[in-house]
Coordinates of C-alpha atoms and ligand atoms in Angstrom, one line a residue:
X26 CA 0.0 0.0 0.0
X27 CA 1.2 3.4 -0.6
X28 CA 0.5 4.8 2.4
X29 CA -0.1 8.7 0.9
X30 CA -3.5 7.2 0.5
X31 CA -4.3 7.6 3.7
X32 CA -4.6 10.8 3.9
X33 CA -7.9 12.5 2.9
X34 CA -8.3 13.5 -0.6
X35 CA -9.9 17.0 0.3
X36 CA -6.6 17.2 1.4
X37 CA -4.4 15.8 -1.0
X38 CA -5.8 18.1 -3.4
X39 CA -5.5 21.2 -1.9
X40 CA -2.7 23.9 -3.0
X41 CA -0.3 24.9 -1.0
X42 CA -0.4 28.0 0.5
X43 CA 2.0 30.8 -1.3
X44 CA 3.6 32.8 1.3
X45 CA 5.2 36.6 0.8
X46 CA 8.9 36.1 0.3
X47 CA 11.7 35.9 2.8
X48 CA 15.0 38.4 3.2
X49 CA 16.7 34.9 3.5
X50 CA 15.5 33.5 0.4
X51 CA 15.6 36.7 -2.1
X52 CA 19.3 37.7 -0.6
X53 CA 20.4 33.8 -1.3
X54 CA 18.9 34.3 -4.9
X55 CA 19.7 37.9 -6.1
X56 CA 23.2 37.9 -4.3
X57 CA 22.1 41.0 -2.7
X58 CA 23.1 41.9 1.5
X59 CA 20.5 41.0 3.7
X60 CA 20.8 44.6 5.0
X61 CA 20.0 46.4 1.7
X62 CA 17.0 44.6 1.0
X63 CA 13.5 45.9 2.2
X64 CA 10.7 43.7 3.0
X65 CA 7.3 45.5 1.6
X66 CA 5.6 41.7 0.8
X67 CA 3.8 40.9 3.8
X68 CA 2.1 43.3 5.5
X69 CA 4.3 43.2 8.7
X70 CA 5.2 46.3 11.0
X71 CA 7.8 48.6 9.8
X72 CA 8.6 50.0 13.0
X73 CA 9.8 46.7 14.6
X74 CA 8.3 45.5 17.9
X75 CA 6.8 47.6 20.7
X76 CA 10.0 47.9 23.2
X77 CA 7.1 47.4 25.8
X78 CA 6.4 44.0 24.4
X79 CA 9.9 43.1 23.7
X80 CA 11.0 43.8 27.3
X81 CA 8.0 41.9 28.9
X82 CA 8.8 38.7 26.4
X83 CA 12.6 39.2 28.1
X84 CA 11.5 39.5 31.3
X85 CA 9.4 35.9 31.5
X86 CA 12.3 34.1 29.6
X87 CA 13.0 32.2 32.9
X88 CA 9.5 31.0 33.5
X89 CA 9.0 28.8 29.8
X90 CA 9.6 25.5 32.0
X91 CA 6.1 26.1 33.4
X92 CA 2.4 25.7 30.9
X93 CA 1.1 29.0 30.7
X94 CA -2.8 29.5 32.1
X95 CA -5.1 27.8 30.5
X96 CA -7.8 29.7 29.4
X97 CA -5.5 33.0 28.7
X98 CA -8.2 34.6 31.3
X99 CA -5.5 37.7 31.3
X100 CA -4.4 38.0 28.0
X101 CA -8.4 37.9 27.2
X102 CA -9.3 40.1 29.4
X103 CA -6.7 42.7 28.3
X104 CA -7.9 42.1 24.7
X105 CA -11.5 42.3 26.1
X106 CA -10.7 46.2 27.6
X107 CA -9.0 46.8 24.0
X108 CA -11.9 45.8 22.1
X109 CA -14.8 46.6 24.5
X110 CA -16.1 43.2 25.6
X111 CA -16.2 40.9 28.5
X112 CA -12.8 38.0 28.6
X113 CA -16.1 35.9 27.9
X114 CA -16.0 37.1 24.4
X115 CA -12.9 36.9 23.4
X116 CA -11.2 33.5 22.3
X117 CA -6.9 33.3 21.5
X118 CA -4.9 31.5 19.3
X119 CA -1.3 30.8 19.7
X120 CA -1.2 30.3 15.7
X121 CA -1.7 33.5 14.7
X122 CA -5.9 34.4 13.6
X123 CA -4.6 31.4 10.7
X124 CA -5.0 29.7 13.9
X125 CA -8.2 31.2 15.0
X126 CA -9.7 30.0 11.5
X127 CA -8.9 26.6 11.2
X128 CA -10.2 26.1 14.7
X129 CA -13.7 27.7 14.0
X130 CA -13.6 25.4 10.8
X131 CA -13.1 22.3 12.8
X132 CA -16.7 23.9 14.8
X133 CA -18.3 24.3 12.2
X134 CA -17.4 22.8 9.0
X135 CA -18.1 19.0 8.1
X136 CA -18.1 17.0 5.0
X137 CA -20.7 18.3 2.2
X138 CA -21.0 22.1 4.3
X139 CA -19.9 24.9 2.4
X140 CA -18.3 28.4 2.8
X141 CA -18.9 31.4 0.9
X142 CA -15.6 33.3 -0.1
X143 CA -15.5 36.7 -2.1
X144 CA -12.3 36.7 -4.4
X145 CA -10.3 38.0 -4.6
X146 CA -9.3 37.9 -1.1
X147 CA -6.6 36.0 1.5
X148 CA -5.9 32.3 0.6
X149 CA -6.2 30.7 3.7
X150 CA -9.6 30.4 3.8
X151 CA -9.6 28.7 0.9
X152 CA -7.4 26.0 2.3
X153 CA -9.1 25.5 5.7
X154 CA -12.6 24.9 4.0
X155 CA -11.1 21.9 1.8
X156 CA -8.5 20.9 5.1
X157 CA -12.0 20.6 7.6
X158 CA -14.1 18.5 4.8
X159 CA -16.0 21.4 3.4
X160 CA -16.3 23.1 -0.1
X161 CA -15.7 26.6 -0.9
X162 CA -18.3 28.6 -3.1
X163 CA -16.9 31.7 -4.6
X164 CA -18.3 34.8 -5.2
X165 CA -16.6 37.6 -7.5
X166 CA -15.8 40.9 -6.7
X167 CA -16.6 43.9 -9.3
X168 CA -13.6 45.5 -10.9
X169 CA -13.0 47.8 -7.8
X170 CA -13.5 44.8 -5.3
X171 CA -16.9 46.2 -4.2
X172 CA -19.0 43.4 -3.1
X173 CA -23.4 43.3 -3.2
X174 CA -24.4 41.5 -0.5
X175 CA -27.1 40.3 -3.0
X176 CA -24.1 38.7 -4.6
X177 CA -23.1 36.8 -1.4
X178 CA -26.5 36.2 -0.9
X179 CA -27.0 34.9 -4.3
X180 CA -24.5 31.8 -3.5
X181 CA -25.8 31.0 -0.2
X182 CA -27.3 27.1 0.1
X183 CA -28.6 24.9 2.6
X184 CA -25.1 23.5 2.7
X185 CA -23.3 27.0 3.6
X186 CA -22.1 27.2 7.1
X187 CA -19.8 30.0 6.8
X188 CA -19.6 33.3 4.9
X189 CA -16.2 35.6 5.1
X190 CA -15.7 38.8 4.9
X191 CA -12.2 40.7 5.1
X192 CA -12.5 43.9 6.1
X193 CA -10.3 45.8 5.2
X194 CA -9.7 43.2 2.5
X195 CA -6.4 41.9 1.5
X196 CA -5.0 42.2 -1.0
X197 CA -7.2 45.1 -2.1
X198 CA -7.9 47.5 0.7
X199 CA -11.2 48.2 1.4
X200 CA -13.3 47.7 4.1
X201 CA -16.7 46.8 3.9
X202 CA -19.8 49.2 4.8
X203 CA -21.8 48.7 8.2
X204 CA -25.0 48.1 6.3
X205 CA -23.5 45.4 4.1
X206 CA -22.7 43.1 7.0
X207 CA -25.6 43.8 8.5
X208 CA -27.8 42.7 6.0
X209 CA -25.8 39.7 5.3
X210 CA -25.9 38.5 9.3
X211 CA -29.5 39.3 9.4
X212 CA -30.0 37.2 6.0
X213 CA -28.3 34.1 6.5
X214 CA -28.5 30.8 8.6
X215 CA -24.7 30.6 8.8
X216 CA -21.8 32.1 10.3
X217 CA -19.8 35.5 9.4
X218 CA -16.6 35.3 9.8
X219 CA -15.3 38.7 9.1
X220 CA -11.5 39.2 9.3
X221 CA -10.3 42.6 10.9
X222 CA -6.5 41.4 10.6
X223 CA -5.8 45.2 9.7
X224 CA -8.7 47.4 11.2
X225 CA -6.5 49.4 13.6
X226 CA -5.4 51.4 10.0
X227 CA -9.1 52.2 9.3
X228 CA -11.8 54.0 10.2
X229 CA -14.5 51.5 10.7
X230 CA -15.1 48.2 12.2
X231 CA -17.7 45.1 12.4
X232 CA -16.5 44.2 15.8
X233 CA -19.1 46.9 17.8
X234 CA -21.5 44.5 16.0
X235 CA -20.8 41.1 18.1
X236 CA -23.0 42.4 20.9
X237 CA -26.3 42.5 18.5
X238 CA -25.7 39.3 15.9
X239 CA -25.5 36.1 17.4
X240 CA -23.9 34.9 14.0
X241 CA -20.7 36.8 14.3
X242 CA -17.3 36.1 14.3
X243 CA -14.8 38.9 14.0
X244 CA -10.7 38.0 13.5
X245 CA -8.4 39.8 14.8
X246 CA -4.5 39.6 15.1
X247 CA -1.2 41.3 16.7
X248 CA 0.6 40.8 13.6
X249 CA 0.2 43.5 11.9
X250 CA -0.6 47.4 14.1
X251 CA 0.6 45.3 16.9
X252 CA 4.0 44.4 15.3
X253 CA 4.5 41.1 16.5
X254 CA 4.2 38.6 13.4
X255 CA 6.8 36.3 14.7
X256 CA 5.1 35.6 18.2
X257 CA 2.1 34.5 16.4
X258 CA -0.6 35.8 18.2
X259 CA -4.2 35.9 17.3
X260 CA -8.0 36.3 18.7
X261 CA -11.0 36.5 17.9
X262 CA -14.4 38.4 19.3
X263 CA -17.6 36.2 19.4
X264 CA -20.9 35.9 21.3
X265 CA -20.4 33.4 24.0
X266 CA -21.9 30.9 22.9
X267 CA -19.5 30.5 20.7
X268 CA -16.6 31.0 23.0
X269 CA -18.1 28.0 24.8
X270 CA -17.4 25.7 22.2
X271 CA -14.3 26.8 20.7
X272 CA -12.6 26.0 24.2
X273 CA -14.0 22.7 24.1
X274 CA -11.7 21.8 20.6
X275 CA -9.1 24.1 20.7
X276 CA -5.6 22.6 21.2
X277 CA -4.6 23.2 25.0
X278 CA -2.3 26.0 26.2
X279 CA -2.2 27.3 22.7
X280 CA -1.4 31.1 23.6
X281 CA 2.5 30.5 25.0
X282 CA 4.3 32.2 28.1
X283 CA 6.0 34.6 26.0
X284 CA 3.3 35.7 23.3
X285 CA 0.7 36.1 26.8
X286 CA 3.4 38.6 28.2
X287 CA 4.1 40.3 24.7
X288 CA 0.9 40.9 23.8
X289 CA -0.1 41.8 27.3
X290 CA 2.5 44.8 27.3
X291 CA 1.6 45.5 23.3
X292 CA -1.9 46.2 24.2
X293 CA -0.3 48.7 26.9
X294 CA 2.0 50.6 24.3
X295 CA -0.9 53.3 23.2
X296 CA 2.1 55.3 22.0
X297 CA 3.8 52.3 19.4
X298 CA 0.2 51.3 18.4
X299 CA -0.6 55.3 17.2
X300 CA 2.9 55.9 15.8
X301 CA 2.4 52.0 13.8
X302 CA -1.0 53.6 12.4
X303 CA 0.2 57.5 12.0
X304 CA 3.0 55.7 10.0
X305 CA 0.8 53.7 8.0
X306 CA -1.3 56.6 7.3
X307 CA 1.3 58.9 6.3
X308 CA 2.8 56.4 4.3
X309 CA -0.2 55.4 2.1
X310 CA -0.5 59.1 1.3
X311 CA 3.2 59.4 0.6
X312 CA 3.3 55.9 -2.4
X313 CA -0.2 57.5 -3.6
X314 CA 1.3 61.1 -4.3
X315 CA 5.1 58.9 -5.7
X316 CA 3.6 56.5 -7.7
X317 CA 1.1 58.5 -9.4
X318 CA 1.1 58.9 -13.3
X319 CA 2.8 55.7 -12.6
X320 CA 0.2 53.0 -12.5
X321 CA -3.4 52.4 -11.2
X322 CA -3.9 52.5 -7.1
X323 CA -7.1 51.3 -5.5
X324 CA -7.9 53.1 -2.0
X325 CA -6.9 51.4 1.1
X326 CA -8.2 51.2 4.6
X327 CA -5.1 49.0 5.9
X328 CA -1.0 48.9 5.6
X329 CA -0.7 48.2 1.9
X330 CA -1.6 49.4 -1.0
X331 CA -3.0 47.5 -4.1
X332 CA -1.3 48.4 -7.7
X333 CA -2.4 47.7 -11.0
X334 CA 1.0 47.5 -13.4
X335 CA -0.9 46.8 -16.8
X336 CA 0.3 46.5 -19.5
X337 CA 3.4 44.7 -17.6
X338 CA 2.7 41.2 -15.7
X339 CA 3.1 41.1 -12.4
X340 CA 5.2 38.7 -11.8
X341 CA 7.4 40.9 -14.2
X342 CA 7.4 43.9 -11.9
X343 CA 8.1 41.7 -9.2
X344 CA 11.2 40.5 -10.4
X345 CA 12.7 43.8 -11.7
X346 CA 11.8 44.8 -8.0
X347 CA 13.8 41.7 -5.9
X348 CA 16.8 42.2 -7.7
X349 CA 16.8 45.7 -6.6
X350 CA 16.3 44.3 -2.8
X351 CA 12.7 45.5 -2.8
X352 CA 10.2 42.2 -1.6
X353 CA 6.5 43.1 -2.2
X354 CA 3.6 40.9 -3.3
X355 CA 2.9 39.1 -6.7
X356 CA -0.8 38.4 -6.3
X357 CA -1.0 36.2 -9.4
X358 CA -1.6 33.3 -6.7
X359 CA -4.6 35.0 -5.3
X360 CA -7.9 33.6 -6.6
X361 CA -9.5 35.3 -9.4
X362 CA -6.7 38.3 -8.8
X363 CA -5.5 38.4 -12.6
X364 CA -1.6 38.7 -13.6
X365 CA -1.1 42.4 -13.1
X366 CA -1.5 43.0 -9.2
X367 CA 0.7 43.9 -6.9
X368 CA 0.5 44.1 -3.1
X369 CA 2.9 47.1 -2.0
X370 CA 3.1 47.5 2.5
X371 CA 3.4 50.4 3.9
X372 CA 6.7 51.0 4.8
X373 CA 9.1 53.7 6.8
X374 CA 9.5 56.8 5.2
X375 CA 12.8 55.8 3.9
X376 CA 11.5 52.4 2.4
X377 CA 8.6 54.1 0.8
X378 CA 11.1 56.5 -1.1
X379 CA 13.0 53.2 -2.5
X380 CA 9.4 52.4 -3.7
X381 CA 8.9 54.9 -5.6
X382 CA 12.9 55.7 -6.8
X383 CA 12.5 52.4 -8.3
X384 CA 9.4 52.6 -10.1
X385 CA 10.4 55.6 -11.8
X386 CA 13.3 53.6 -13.0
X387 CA 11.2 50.6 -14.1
X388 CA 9.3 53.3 -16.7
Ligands
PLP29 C1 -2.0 38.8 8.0 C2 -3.4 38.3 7.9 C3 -4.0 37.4 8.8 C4 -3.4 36.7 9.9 O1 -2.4 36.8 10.4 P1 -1.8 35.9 11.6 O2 -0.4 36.3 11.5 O3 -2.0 34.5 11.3 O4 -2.5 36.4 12.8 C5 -5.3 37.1 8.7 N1 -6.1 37.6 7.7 C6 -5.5 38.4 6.8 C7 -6.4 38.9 5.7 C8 -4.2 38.8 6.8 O5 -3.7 39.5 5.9

């Protein structure tokens, strides 16, 4: 028997998940130094880590022998004062909100159930439908990435367990109005998961709405206005019923001794978090005003910018970028995204200069 039979052909199917590239990787392949090449390909914090965090991560270095609590009941309730809810409405994963999804998938998804998934939009979700049984439906965005909820709506079956929205949505940018979720979650006999992995850099949020739709499920993570991608932090902010059972199947102690204390002392840092978004904010402004004339820009609500290069492929633009140490994001492996779009972060002043420098030289 070969035993790669075994495993379940949902599974076996599925595509692997295309991550942004690494400094490691692009420096190994361009021969360029590590310390001239600038990492604008996934979204992650310019500024480096809160020095709050970093010293409460040193400071429990000597206490990793022990489990950390169980339920998280401090880190919750921190997140629970951030957010404005009770520790009994907030759930944690110790795999980032990546980790968050694929445990509400092993809730609620089961062979035959579907989930509803504009495109384009972030892979994973994709993945864990087909990894927990289920089947995704997909619904297409117009050309600006606007989505009707009658379009949603449209797709919806007995079969669908889950709808997502991202909000803002990656890779394009924009977040989606009040009303719209609202008439989705009042609509549907299935969850909404709506992904907030970059609301801090907006103006809006679905989260305020947990308190009135039993049907809600809003992601959240500290990877990104929280600047701490490597500890792998995420959470989420559900009605309590549904907090119920996701600590009934999520895996145990799954928020670690260092990420608790970092994220405990992030939350803290008002000042990092408004410099991370007055950065961001700046920054969007300052690659909209560089790269204008240049190519097409869609409007973003979050730390990246979406950029149409047509007539060029994107996967050309890309290159020409690497080899001048510049990492952003192809996004010809996102669903229904075309072959001309690119995923630009928002970077330090400096690194959003070298942006634009080198697209005038690509013209
Ligand atoms: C970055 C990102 C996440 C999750 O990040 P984690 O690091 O796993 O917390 C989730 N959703 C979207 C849309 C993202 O871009």
């Amino acid at each position: 028997m070969r035993f790669e039979e075994l495993v379940r052909p949902t599974v076996r199917d599925i595509k692997e998940y295309v991550p942004g590239r690494s400094i490691e990787e692009i420096a190994g392949k361009y021969g360029l130094d590590p310390e001239n090449i600038i990492k604008l390909g996934s979204n992650e914090n310019p500024l480096g880590p809160s020095p709050l965090a970093v010293a409460a991560i040193k400071e429990k270095t000597g206490r990793v022998h022990l489990y950390p609590q169980a339920d998280a009941l401090e880190l919750r309730k921190a997140i629970g004062t951030y957010t404005g809810y009770p520790a009994s409405n907030i759930v944690v994963s110790g795999n980032g909100m990546d980790g968050i999804l694929d445990t509400m998938m092993r809730l609620f998804m089961s062979s035959g159930a579907e989930s509803i998934i504009p495109i384009p939009t972030f892979s994973y979700y994709e993945i864990a439908t087909l990894a927990n049984g289920g089947k995704p439906v997909f619904a297409e965005r117009d050309p600006n990435f606007y989505i009707y909820p009658e379009k949603i709506l449209d797709k919806v079956s007995d079969s669908t367990k889950m709808i997502f929205l991202c909000s803002p949505n990656n890779p394009s940018g924009n977040s989606i109005p009040e009303e719209d979720a609202r008439k989705i979650l009042e609509s549907v006999n299935a969850i909404v998961f709506t992904d907030e992995a970059y609301v801090e850099f907006g103006d809006t949020n679905i989260t305020r709405l947990v308190k009135e739709y039993d049907n809600l499920i809003v992601g959240r993570t500290f990877s990104k206005a929280f600047g701490l991608a490597g500890m792998r932090m995420g959470y989420a902010v559900v009605p309590e019923w549904i907090a119920r059972e996701y600590m009934k199947v999520m895996t145990p102690f799954s928020m670690d001794v260092l990420s608790t204390a970092g994220g405990i002392a992030a939350l803290k840092d008002k000042e990092y978090l408004k410099r991370s978004i007055e950065t961001v904010k700046k920054g969007r402004i300052q690659l909209r005003d560089g790269l204008r004339g240049l190519c097409k820009m869609y409007p973003s609500d979050a730390n990246f910018i979406l950029v149409d290069v047509s007539p060029r492929s994107a996967k050309e633009v890309s290159e020409s970028l690497l080899k001048k140490g510049i990492i952003i994001r192809d996004c010809t492996s996102f669903r229904g995204a075309g072959r001309s779009l690119i995923r630009i972060s928002i970077g330090t002043q400096e690194q959003n200069e070298k942006v634009i420098n080198a697209f005038h030289e690509l013209v």
